[in-house]
PDB file of C-alpha atoms in Angstrom:
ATOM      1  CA  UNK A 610     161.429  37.342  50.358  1.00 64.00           C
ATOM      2  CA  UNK A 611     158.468  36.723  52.354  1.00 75.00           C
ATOM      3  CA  UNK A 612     156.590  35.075  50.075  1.00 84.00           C
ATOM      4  CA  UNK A 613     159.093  32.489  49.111  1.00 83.00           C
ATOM      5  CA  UNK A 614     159.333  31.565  52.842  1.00 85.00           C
ATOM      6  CA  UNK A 615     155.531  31.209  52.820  1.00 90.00           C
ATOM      7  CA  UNK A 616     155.697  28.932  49.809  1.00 91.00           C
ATOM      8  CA  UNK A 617     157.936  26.919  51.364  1.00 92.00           C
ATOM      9  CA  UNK A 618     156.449  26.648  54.320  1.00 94.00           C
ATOM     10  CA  UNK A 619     152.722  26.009  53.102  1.00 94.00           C
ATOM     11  CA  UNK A 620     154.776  22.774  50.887  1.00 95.00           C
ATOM     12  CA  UNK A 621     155.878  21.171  53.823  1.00 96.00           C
ATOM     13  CA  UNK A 622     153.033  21.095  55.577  1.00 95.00           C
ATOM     14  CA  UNK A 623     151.308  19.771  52.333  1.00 96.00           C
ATOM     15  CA  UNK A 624     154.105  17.487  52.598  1.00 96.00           C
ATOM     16  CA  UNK A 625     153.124  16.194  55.956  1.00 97.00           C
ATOM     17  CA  UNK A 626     149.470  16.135  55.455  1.00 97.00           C
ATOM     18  CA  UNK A 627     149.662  13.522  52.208  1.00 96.00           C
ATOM     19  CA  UNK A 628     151.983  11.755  54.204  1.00 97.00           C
ATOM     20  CA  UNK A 629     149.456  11.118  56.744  1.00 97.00           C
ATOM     21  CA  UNK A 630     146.504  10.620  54.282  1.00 96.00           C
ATOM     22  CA  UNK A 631     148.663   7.665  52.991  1.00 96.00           C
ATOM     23  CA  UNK A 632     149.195   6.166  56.547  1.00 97.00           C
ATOM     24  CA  UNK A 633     145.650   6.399  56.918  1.00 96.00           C
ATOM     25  CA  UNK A 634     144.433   4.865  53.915  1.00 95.00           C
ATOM     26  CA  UNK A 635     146.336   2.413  54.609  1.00 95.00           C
ATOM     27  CA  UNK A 636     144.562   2.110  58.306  1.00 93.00           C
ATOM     28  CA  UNK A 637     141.323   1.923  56.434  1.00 94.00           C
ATOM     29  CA  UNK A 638     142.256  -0.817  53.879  1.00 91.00           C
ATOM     30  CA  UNK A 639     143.863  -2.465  56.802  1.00 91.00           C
ATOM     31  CA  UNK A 640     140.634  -2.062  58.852  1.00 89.00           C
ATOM     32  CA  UNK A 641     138.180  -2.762  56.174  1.00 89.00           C
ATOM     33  CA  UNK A 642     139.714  -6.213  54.713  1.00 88.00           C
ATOM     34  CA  UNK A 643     141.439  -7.676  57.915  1.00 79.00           C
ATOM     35  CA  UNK A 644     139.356  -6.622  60.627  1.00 74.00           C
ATOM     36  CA  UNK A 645     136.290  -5.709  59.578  1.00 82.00           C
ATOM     37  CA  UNK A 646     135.956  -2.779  61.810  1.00 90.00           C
ATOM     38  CA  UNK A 647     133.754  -0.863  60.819  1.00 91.00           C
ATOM     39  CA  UNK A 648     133.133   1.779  63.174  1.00 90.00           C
ATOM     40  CA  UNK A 649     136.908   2.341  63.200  1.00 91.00           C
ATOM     41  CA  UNK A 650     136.965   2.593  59.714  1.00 93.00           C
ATOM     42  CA  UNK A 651     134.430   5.249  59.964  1.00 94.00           C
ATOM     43  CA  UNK A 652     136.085   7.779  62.243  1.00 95.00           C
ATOM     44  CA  UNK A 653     139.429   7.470  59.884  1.00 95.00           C
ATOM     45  CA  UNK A 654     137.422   8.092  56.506  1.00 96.00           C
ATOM     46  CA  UNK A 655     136.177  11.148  58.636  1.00 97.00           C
ATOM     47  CA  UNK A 656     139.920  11.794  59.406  1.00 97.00           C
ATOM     48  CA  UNK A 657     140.499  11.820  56.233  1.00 97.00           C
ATOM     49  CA  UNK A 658     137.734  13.694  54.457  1.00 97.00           C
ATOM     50  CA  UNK A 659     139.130  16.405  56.995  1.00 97.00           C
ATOM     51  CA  UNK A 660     142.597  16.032  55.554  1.00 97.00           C
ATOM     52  CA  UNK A 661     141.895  16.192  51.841  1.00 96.00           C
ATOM     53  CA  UNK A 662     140.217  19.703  52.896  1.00 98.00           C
ATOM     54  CA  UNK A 663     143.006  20.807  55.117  1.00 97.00           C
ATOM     55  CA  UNK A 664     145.563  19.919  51.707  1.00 96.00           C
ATOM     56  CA  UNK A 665     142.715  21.485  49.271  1.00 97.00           C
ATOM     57  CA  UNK A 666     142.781  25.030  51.327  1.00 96.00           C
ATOM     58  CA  UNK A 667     146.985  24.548  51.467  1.00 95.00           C
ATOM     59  CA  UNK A 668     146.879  24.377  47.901  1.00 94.00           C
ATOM     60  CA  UNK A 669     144.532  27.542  47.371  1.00 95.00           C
ATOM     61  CA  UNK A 670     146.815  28.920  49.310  1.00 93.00           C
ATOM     62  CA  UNK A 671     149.967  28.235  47.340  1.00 92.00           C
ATOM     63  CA  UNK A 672     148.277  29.057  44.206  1.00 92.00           C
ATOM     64  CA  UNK A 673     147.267  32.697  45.685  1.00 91.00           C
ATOM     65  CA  UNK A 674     150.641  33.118  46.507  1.00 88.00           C
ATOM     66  CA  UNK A 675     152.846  31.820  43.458  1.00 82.00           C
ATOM     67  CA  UNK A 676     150.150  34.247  41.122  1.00 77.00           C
TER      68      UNK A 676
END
């Protein structure tokens, strides 16, 4: 059914949106202890804060639909 599809859908964008939290963690760390960039580091915290949002509506979402 429909919902199944919707389920599916919603965990592969979940999928794809940890993924990129990781890569950009890892930006961060990079940023932080090698370069020292700390303007750059800003913007991809912000990045991220955005992300963890994004995944924490996704996952509302999922929940609404596997109850």
């Amino acid at each position: 059914p429909r919902r199944l599809g919707d389920v599916r859908a919603l965990d592969a964008v979940l999928s794809d949106v940890r993924a990129e939290a990781g890569e950009l963690e890892q930006r961060v760390s990079s940023l932080l202890d090698v370069d020292g960039a700390w303007d750059a580091a800003r913007v991809t915290v912000r990045e991220l804060r955005f992300l963890a949002k994004f995944a924490a509506d996704v996952d509302t979402m999922l929940a609404a639909l596997e109850n």
